[in-house]
Coordinates of C-alpha atoms in Angstrom, one line a residue:
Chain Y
X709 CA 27.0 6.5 -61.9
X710 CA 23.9 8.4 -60.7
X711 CA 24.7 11.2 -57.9
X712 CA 22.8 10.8 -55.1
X713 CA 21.3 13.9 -55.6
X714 CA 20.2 13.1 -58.8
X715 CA 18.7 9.8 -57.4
X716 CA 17.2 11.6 -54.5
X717 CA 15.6 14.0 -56.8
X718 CA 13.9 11.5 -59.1
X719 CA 12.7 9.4 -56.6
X720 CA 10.9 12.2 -54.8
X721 CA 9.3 13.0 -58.2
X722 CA 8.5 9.6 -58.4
X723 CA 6.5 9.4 -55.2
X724 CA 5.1 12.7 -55.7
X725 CA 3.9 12.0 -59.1
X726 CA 2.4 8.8 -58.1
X727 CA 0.3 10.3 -54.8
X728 CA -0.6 13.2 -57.2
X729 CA -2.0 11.2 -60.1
X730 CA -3.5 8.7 -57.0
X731 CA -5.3 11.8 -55.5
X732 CA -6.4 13.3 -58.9
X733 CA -8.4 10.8 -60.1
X734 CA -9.8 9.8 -56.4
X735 CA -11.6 13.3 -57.2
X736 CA -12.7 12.0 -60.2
X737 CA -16.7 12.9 -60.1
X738 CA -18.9 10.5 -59.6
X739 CA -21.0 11.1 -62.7
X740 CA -18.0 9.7 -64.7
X741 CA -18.3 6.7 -63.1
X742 CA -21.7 5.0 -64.2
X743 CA -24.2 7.5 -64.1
X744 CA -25.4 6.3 -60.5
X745 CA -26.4 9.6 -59.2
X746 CA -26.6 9.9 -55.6
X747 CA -30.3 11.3 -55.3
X748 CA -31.5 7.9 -56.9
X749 CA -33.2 9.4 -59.7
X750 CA -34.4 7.2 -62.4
X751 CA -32.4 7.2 -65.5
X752 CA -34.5 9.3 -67.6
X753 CA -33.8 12.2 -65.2
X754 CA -30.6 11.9 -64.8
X755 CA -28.6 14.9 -64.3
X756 CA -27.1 16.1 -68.1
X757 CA -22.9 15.7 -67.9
X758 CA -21.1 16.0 -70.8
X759 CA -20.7 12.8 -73.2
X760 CA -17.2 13.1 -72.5
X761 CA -16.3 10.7 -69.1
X762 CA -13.1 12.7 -67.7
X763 CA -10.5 10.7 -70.0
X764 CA -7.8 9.0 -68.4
X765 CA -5.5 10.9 -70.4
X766 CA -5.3 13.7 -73.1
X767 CA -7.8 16.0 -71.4
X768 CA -8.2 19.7 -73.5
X769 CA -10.6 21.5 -71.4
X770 CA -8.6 24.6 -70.8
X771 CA -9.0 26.9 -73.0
X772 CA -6.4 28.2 -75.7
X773 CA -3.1 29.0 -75.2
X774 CA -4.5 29.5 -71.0
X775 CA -1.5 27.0 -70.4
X776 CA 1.4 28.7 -71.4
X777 CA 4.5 27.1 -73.6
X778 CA 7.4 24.7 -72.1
X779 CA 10.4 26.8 -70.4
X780 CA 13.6 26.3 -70.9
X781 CA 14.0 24.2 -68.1
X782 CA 11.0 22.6 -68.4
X783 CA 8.3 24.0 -66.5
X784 CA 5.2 25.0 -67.7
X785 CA 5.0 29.3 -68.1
X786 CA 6.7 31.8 -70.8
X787 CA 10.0 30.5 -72.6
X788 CA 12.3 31.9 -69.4
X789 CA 10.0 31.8 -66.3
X790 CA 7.8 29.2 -64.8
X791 CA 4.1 30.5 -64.7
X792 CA 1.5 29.7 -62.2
X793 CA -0.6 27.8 -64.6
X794 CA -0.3 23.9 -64.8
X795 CA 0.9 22.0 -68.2
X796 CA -1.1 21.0 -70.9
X797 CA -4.8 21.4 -71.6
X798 CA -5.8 19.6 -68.9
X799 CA -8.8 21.0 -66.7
X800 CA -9.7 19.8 -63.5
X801 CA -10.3 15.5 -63.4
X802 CA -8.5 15.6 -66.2
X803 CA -4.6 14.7 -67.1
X804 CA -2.6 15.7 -69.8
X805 CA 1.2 16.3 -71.3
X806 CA 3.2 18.1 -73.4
X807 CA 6.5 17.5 -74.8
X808 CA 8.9 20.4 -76.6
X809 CA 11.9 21.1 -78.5
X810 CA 13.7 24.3 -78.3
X811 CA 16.6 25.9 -79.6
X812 CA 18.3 28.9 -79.1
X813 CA 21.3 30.3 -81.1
X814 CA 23.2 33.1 -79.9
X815 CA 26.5 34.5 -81.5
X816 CA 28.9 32.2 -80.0
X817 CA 27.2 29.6 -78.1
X818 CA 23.8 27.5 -79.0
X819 CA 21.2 26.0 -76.2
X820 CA 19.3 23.1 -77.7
X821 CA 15.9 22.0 -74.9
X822 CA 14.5 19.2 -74.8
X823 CA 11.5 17.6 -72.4
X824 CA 8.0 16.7 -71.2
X825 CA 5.9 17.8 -68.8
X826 CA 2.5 16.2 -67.2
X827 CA 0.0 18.0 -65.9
X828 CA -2.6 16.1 -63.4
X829 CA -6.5 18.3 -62.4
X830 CA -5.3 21.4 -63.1
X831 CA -3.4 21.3 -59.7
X832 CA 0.0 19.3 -60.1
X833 CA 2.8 19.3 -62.6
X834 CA 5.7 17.4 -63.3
X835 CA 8.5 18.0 -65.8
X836 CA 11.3 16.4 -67.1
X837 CA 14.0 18.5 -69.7
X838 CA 17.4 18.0 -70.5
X839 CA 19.3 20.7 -71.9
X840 CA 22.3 20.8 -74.1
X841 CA 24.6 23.7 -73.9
X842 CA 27.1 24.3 -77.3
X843 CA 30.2 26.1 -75.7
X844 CA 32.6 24.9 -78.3
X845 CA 34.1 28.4 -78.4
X846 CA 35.2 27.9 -75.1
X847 CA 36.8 24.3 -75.4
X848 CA 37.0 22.2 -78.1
X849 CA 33.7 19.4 -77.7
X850 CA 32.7 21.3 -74.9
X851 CA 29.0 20.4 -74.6
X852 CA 27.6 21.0 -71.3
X853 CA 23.9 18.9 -70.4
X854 CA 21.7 20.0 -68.0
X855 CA 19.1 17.8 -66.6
X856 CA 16.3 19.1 -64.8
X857 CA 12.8 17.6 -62.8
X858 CA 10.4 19.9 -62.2
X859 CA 7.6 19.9 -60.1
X860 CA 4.6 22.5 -59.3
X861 CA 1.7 22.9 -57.4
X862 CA -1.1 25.2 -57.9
X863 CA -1.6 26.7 -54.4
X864 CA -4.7 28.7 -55.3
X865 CA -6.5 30.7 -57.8
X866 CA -7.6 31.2 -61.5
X867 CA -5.2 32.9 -63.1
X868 CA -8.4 33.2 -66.2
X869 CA -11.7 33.1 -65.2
X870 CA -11.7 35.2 -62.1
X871 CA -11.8 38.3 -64.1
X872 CA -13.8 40.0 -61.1
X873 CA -10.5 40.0 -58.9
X874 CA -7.1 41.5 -58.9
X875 CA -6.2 37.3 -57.1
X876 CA -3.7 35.9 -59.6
X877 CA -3.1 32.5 -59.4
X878 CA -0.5 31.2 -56.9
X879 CA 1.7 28.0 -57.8
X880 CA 5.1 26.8 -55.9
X881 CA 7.7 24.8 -57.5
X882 CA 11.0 23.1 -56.9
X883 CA 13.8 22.5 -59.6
X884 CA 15.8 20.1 -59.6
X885 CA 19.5 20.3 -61.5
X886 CA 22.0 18.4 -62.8
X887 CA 24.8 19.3 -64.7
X888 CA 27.3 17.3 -66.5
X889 CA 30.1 20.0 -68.0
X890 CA 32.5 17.4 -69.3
X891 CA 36.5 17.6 -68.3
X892 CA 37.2 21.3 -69.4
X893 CA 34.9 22.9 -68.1
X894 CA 34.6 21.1 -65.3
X895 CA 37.7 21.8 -64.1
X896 CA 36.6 25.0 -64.1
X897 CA 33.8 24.4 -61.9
X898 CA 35.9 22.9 -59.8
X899 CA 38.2 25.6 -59.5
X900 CA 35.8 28.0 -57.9
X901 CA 34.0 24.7 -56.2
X902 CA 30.8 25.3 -58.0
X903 CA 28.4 22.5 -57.4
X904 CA 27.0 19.7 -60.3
X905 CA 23.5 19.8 -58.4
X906 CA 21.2 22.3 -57.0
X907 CA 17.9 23.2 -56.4
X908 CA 15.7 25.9 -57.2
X909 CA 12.6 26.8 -55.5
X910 CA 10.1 29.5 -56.6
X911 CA 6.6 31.0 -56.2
X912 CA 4.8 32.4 -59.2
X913 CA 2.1 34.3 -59.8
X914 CA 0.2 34.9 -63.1
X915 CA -3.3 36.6 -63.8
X916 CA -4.9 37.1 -67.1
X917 CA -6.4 40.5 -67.2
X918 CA -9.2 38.7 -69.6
X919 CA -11.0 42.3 -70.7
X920 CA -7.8 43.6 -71.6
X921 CA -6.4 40.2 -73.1
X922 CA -3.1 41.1 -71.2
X923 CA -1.6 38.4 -68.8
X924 CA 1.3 38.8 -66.4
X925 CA 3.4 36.7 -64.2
X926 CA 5.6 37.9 -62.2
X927 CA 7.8 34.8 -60.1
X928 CA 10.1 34.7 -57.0
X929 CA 13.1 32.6 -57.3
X930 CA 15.4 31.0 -54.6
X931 CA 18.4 29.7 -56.4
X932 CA 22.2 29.1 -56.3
X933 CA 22.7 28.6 -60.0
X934 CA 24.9 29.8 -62.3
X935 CA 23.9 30.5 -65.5
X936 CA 21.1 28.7 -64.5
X937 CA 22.6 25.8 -63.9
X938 CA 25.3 25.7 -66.6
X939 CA 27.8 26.9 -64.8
X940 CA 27.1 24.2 -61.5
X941 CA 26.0 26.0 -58.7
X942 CA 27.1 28.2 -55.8
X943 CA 30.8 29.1 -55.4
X944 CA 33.5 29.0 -52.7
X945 CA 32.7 33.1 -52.9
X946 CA 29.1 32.7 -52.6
X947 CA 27.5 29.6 -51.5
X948 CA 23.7 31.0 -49.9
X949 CA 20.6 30.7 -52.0
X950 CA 19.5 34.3 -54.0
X951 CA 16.1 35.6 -54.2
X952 CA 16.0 36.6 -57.7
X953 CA 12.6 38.0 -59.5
X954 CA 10.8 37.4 -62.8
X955 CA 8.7 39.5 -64.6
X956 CA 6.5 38.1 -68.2
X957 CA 4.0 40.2 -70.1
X958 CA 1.9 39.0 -72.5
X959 CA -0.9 40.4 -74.7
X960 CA -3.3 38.2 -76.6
X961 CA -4.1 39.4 -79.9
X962 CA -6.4 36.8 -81.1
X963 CA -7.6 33.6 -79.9
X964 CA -4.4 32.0 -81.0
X965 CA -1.6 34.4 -80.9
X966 CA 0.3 36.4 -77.7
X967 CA 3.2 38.5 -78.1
X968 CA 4.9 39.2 -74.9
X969 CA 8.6 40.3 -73.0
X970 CA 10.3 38.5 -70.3
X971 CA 12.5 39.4 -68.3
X972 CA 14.8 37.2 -65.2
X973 CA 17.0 38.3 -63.1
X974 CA 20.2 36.2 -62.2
X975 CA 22.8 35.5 -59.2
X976 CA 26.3 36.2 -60.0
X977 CA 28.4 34.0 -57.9
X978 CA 31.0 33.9 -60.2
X979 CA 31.1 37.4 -60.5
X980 CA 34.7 37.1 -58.1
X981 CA 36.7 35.0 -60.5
X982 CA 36.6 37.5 -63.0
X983 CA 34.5 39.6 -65.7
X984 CA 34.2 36.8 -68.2
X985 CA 32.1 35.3 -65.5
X986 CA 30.4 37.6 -64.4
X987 CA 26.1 37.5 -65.2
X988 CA 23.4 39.5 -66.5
X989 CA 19.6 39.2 -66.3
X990 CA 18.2 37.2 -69.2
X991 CA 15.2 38.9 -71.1
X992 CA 13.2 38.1 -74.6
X993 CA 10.6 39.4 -76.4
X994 CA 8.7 36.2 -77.8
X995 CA 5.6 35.8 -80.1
X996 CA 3.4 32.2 -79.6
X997 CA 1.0 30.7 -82.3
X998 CA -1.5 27.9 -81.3
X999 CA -2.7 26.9 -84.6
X1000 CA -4.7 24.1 -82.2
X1001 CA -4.5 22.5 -78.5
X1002 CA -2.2 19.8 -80.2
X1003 CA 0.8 22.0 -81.3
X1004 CA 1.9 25.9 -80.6
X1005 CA 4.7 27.7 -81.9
X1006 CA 7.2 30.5 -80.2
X1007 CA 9.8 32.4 -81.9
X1008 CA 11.9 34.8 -79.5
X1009 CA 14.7 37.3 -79.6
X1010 CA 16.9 36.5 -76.5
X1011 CA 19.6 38.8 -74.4
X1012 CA 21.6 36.3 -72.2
X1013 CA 24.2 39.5 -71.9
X1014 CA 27.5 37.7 -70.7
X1015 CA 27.9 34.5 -71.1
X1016 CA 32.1 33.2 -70.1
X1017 CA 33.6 36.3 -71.8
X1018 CA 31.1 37.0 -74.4
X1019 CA 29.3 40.4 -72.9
X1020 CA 26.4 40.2 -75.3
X1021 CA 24.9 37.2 -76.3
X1022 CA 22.0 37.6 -78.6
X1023 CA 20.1 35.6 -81.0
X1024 CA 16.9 34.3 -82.2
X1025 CA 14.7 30.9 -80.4
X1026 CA 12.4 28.8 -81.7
X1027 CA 10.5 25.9 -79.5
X1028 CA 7.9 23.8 -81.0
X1029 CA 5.0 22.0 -78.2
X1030 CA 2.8 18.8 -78.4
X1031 CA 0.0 18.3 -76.6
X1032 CA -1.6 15.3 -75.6
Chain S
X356 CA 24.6 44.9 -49.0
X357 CA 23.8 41.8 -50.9
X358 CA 20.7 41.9 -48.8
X359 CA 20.1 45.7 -50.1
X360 CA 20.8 44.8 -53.6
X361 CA 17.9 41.8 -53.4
X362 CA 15.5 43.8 -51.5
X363 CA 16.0 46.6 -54.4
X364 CA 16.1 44.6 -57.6
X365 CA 12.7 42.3 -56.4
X366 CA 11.0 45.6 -55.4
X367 CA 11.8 47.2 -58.7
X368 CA 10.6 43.6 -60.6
X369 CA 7.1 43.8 -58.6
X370 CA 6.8 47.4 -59.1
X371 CA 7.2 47.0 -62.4
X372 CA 4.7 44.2 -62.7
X373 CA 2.2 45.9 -60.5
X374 CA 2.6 49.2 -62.5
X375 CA 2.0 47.2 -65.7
X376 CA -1.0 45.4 -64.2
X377 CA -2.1 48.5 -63.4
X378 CA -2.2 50.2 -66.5
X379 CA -3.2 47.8 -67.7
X380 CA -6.3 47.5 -65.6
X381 CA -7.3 51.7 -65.8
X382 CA -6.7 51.6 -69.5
X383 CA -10.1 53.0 -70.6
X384 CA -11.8 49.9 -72.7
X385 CA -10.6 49.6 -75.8
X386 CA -13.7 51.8 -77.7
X387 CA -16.6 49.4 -79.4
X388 CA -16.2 48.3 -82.8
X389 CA -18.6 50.4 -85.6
X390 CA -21.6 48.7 -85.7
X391 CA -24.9 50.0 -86.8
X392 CA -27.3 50.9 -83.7
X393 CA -30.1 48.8 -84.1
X394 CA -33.4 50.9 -84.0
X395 CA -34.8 49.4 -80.9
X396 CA -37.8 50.3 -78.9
X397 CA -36.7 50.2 -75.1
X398 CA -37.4 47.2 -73.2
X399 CA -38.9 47.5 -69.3
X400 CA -37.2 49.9 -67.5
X401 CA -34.5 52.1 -69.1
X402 CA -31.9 50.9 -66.3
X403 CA -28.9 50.3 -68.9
X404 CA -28.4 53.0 -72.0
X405 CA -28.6 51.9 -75.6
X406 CA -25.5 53.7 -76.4
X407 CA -23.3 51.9 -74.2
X408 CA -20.3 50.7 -76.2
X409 CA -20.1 46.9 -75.1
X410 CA -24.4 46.5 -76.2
X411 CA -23.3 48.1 -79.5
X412 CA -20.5 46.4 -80.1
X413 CA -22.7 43.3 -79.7
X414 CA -25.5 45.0 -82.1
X415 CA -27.9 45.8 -79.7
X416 CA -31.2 43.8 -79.4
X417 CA -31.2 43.0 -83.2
X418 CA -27.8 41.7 -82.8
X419 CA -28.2 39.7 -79.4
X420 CA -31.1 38.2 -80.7
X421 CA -29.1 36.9 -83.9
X422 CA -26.0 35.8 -81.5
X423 CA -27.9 33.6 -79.4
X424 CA -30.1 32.2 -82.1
X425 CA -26.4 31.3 -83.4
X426 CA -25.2 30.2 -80.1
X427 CA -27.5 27.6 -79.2
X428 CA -27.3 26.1 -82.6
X429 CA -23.6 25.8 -82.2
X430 CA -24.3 25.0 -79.2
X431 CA -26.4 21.8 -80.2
X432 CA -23.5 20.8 -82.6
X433 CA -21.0 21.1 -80.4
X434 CA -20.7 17.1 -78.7
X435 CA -19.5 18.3 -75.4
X436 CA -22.3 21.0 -75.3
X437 CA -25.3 19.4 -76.6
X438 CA -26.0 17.3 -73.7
X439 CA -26.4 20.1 -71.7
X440 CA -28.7 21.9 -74.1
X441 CA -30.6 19.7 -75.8
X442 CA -33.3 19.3 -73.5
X443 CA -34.0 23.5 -72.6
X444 CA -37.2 25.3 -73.7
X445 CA -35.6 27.2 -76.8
X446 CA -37.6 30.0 -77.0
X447 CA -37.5 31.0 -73.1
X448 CA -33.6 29.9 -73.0
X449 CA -33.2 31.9 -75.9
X450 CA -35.5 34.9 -74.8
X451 CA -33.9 35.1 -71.1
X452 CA -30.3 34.5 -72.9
X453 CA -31.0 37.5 -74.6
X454 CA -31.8 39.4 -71.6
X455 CA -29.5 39.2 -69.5
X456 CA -26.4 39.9 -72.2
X457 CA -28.1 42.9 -73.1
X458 CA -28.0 43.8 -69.5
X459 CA -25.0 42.5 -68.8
X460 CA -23.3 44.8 -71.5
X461 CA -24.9 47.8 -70.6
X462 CA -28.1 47.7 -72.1
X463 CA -31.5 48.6 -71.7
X464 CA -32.9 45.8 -70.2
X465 CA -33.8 45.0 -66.5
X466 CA -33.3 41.5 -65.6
X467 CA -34.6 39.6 -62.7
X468 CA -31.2 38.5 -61.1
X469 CA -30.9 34.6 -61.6
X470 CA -29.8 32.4 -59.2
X471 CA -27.1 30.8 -61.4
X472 CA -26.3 28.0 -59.2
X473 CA -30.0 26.8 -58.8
X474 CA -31.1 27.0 -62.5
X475 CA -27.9 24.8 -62.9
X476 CA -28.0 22.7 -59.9
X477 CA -30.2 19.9 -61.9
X478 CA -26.6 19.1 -64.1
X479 CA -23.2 17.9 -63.3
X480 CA -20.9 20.8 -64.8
X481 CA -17.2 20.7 -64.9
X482 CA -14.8 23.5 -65.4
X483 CA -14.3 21.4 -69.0
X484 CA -18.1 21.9 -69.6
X485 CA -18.0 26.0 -68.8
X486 CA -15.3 26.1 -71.0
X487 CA -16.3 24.3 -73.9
X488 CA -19.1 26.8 -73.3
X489 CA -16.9 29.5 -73.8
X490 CA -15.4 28.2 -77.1
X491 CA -18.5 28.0 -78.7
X492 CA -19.3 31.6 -77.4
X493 CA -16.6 33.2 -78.9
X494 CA -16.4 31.4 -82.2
X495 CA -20.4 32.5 -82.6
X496 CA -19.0 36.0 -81.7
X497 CA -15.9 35.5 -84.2
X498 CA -18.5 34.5 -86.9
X499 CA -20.4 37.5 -86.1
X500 CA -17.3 39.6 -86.7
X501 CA -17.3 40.6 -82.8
X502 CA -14.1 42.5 -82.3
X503 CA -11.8 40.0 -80.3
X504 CA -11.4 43.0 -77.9
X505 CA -15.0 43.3 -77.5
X506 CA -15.4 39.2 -77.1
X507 CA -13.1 40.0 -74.2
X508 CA -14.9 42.3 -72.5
X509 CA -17.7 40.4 -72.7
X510 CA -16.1 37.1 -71.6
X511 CA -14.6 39.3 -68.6
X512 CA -18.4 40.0 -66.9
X513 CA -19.5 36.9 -68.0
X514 CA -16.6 34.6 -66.5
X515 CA -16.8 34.9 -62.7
X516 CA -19.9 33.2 -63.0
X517 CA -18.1 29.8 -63.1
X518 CA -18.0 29.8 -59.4
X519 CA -21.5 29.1 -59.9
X520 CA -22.3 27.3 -62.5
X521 CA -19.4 24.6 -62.2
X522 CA -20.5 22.4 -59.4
X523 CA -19.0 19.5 -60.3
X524 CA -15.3 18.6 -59.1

């Protein structure tokens, strides 16, 4: 029942997750542990640490809104693009998740997101997000899903603090995709041998420009997907990976609230089997509201442009995060 | 030619960010927020100016002196601050606090540049810690009706000194 990609896929992110989560809390500082302090000093001189041991779980040291929202597929960034930054609140020694519900509602078709996302040290992410794709104008019940594991590493960097530097902070990420199209559009797939599975691999980049409270990421994606997956991936026209960028700018205008525009370019493998299938870079303009660490808010105007005959597919988004 | 077409549309997508980051960057500093000049009699040597926008933004001495008398009461409220603070000599903390914001902002004040990672070396700080730092910071500067833009500039010189204060991993 499970494709061998798809089992290959989760058991990496298994064993990854594990010898992350294994190696985050070996760095765990000592201080945490007991108070023993290694230059022997009595207890009344004990060196101050907070009150707060590094908690096993539910960590909020970052600061506001410094982690981004849950993309589309998952990933910890803006609502399109994976940033460089690491999921939930989470600082260093510490480990946290998120979980999110999006939905997006264009003129003809409707994307509904689902998923979770842990974050472990500041350093390593994991994400797991379904989607569900309404293409009923298509094909009658046509409802394609999209199943995607995610995993980052934070390479180097402080994409917030290290306000004396032009250095953004570095992350690299894989993607891994699954889609299920059901029988009519599947055979569609088939017909110009698009994949079910792929991966996508990317680098991002993201610096918050903290005197001017303006952040941007800019990412680097290899990919074969179309439509980002909802469409399989690769084609008997085009079956080599793409390098495809991605640009987000945001601007903080208080504590709690960013407004910001995305912007992601696409393959367009399909582009050969004719102009309904052809495809256009996606782009948004998106406003976030973190009335705490536990919840944030992001309401969007999204341009898919063509999506299977439909040449300009607008509409608004809305995606609602947990923290824990 | 798909190789043309990817080298173009990536170059354009990093221009584009670099060109934003850049403006971003040379845009000249958002200007101070009104706030009255506090009459204030020059401390040591006139290194800084009393005009410049960030130290008035911040109210001058009158107004430093008032933010950090705030702060480190927050600070003592604050669960995952007070640990760190409750033991410090208020009135030097307060008075060197002072100091080296109004320097730090632009103002007339000379300070003696601390070593930040050997007045801190005696506690175990976390990135955690340093930011819950900054949270009180800029909710004593929200309270004080400190522009957010000027919070930010101030956070901006004040930030790179995680690297060392945070010694704890």
């Amino acid at each position: 029942m499970f494709s061998t990609a798809r089992r290959l896929a989760l058991g990496a992110a298994a064993s990854l997750l594990a010898g992350a989560v294994g190696t985050a809390f070996a760095q765990t500082p000592a201080s945490a542990l007991g108070g023993a302090t290694s230059d022997g000093a009595a207890a009344a001189t004990a060196p101050a640490s907070s009150q707060d041991k590094p908690s096993l779980f539910g960590g909020r040291g970052k600061l506001l809104l410094t982690s981004g929202v849950s993309s589309i597929d998952g990933a910890a960034g803006g609502g399109l693009s994976p940033w460089a930054v690491i999921a939930s609140y989470a600082e260093e020694g510490e480990t946290g998740a998120t979980a999110h519900l999006s939905q997006l509602k264009t003129d003809n078709y409707r994307l509904t997101t689902a998923g979770v996302a842990l974050g472990v040290n500041d350093r390593f992410e994991v994400s797991f997000a379904q989607q569900r794709f309404d293409a009923n104008v298509v094909a009658p019940n046509a409802t394609l899903r999209l199943d995607i594991v995610g995993m980052k590493l934070r390479l180097l960097g402080d994409a917030v603090l290290d306000s004396d530097t032009w250095l953004p902070q570095l992350a690299a990420g894989a993607e891994f995709k699954h889609v299920e199209p059901g029988s009519a559009v599947g055979a569609v797939l088939d017909s110009v041998s698009a994949k079910r599975s792929g991966v996508d691999l990317y680098l991002s980049a993201t610096k918050l420009f903290l005197a001017q409270g303006v952040l941007v990421n800019g990412t680097l994606r290899l990919t074969k997907a179309n439509q980002n997956g909802l469409l399989g991936f690769g084609s008997s026209d085009n079956n080599s990976y793409r390098l495809k960028p991605e640009v987000s700018v945001a601007w903080l205008l208080q504590r709690d609230i960013v407004i910001g525009a995305e912007y992601r370019a696409k393959p367009d493998n399909l582009a050969f089997a004719g102009a309904p299938y052809r495809e256009s870079a996606w782009k948004d303009l998106f406003v976030a509201w973190a009335p705490s660490k536990r919840l944030s808010l992001t309401a969007a105007w999204v341009d898919l442009g063509n999506v299977v005959g439909h040449s300009r597919e607008t509409g608004p988004y809305v995606s609602a995060q947990l923290g824990f | 030619m798909q190789f043309t077409r990817f080298i173009r549309s990536s170059s354009c997508a990093f221009i584009a960010g670099l060109v934003v980051a850049a403006a971003a960057h040379a845009q000249p500093a958002p200007a101070a927020s009104a706030a009255p000049v506090a009459p204030v009699a020059p401390v040591a040597d006139m290194v800084g100016r009393k005009d410049a926008p960030l130290y008035v933004a911040l109210g001058g001495q009158a107004g430093l002196t008032g933010l950090v008398d705030d702060l480190l009461e927050r600070l003592m409220l604050d669960r995952r601050t007070r640990p760190f603070f409750q033991n410090v000599d208020a009135p030097d903390f307060k008075h060197k606090l002072v100091m080296q914001l109004c320097d730090i902002s632009g103002g007339p004040c000379k300070t003696v540049n601390a070593n930040m990672k050997k007045t801190h070396a005696g506690q175990d700080i976390r990135r955690s810690d340093f930011n819950a730092l900054v949270e009180v910071l800029q909710e004593t500067m929200s309270a004080r009706d400190i522009a957010f833009s000027d919070q930010n500039q101030l956070l901006a010189r004040l930030a790179p000194m995680h690297r060392d204060i945070v010694n704890t991993h």
